[in-house]
PDB file of C-alpha atoms in Angstrom:
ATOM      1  CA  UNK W 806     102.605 102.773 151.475  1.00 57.00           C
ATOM      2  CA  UNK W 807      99.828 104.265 149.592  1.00 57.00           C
ATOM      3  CA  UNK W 808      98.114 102.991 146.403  1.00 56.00           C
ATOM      4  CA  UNK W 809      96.678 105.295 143.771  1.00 58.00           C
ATOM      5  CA  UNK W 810      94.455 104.186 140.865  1.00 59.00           C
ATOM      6  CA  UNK W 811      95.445 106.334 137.256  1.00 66.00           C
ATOM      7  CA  UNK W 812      92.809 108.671 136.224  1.00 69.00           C
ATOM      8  CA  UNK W 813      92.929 106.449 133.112  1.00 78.00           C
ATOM      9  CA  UNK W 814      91.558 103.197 135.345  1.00 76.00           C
ATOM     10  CA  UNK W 815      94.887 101.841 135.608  1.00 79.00           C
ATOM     11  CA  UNK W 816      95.335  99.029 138.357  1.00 79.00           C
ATOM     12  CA  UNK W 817      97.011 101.178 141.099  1.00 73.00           C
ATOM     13  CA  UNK W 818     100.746 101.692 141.662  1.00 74.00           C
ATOM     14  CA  UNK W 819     102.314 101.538 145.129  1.00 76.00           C
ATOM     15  CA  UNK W 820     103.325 105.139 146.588  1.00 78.00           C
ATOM     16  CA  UNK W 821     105.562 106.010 149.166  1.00 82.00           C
ATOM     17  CA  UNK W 822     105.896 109.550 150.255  1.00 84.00           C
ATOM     18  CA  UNK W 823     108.925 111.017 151.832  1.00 88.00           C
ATOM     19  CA  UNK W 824     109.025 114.687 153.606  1.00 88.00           C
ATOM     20  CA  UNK W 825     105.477 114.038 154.900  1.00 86.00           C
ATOM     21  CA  UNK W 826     104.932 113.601 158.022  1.00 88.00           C
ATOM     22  CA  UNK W 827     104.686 115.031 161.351  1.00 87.00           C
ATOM     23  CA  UNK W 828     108.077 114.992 161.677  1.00 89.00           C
ATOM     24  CA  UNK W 829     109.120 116.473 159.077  1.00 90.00           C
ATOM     25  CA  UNK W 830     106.684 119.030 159.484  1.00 89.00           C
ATOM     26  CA  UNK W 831     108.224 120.145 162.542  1.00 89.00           C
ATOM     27  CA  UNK W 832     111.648 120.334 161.525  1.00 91.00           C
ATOM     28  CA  UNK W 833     110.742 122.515 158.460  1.00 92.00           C
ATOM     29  CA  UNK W 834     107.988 124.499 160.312  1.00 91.00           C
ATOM     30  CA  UNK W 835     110.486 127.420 160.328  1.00 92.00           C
ATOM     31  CA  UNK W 836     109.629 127.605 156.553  1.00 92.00           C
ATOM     32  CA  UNK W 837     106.270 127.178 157.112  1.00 92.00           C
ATOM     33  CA  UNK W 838     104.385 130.197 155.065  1.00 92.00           C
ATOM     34  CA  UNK W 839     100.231 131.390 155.431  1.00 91.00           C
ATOM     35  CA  UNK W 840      99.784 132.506 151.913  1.00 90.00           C
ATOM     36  CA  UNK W 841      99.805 131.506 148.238  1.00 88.00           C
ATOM     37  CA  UNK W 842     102.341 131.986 145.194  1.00 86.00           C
ATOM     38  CA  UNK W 843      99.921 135.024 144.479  1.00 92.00           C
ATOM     39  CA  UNK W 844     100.359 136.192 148.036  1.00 91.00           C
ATOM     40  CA  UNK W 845      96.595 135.413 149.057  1.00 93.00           C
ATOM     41  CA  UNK W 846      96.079 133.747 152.201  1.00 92.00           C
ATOM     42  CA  UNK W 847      95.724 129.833 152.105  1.00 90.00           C
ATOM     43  CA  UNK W 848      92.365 128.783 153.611  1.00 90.00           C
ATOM     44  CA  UNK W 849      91.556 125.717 155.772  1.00 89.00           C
ATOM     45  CA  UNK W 850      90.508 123.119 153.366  1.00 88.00           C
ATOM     46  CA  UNK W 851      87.594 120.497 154.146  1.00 85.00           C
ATOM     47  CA  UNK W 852      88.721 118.235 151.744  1.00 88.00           C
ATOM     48  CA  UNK W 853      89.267 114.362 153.209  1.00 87.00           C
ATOM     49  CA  UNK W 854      92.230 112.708 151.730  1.00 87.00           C
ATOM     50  CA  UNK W 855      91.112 108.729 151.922  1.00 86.00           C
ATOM     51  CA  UNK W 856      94.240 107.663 150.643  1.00 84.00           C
ATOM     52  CA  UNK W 857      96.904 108.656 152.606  1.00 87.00           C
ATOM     53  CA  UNK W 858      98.781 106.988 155.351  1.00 88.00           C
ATOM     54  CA  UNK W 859      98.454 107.574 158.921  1.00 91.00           C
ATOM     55  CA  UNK W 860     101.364 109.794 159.583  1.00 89.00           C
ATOM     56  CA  UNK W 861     100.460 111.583 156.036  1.00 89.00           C
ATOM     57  CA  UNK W 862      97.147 112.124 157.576  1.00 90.00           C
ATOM     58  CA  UNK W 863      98.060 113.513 160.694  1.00 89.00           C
ATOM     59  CA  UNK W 864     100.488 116.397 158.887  1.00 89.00           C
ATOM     60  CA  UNK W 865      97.606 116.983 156.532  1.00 89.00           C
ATOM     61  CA  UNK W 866      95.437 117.598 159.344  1.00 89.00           C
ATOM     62  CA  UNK W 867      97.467 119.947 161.475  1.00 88.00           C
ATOM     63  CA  UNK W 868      97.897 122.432 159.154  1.00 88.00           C
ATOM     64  CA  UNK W 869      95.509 121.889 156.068  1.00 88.00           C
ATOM     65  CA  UNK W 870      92.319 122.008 157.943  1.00 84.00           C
ATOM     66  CA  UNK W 871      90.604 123.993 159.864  1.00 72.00           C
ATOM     67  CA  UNK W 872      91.580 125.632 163.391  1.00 77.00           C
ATOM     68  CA  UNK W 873      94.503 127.440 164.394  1.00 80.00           C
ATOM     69  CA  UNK W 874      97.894 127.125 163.061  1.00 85.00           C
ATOM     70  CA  UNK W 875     100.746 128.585 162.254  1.00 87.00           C
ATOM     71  CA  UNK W 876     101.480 127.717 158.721  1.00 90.00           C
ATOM     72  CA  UNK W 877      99.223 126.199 155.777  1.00 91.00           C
ATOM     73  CA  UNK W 878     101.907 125.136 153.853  1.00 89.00           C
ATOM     74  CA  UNK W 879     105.816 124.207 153.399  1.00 90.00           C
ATOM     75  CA  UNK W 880     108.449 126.093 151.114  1.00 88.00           C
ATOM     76  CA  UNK W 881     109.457 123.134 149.546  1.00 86.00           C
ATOM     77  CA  UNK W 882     111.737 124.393 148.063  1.00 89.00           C
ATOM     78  CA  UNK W 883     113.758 125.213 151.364  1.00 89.00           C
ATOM     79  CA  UNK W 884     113.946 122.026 152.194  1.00 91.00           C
ATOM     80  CA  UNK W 885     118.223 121.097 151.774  1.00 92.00           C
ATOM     81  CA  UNK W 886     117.885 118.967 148.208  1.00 93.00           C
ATOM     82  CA  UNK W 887     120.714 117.039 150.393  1.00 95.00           C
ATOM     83  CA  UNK W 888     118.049 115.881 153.207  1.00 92.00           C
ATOM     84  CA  UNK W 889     115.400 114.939 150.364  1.00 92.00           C
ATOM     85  CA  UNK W 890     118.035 113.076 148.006  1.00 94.00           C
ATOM     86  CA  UNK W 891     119.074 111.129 151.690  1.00 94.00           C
ATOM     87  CA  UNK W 892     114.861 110.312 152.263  1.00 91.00           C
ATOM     88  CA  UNK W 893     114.736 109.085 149.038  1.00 91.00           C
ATOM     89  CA  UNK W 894     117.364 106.781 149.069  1.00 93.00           C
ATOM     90  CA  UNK W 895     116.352 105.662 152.780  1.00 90.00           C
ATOM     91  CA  UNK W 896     112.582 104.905 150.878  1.00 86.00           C
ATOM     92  CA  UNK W 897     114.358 103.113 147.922  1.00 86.00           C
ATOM     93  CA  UNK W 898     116.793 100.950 150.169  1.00 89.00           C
ATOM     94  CA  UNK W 899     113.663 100.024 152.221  1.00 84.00           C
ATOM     95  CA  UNK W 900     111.595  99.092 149.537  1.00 76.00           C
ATOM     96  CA  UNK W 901     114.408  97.241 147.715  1.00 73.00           C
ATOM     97  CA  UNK W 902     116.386  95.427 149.818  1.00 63.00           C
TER      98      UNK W 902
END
């Protein structure tokens, strides 16, 4: 579990992510995509993410940063709103038992 401060100064919230992982990644590499909504190629970005978890981390890092890979990115929206909806409820039982 993450925690984000608001833009605002808020105290932060806790954040749990679901469909980000390594995992995840793998199962939905087949719609994994190399380009843009405009159609331009995604570039490697050098940004650092400080906040995310480990396995967030390790998906950001094998296909958001530099060196080879296949994809940059994920159609999200090809990912079955049946397997998200079943994440999401797997997060929410966990985190409210």
């Amino acid at each position: 579990m993450t925690r984000l401060g608001a833009p605002d100064g808020a105290p932060p919230k806790p954040v749990t992510s679901i469909l980000m992982d390594a995992a995840d990644l793998h199962h939905y590499a087949r719609h994994g995509v190399n380009h843009g909504r405009s159609g331009r190629p995604i570039k490697p970005s050098p940004a650092i993410l400080p906040h995310l978890t480990e396995a967030e981390a390790t998906a950001y890092d094998t296909i958001a940063t530099a060196g080879p890979t296949p994809f940059r990115r994920i159609e999200q929206e090809a990912i079955p709103l049946a397997h998200a909806a079943d994440r999401l409820l797997d997060v929410s039982m966990r985190s409210h038992p």
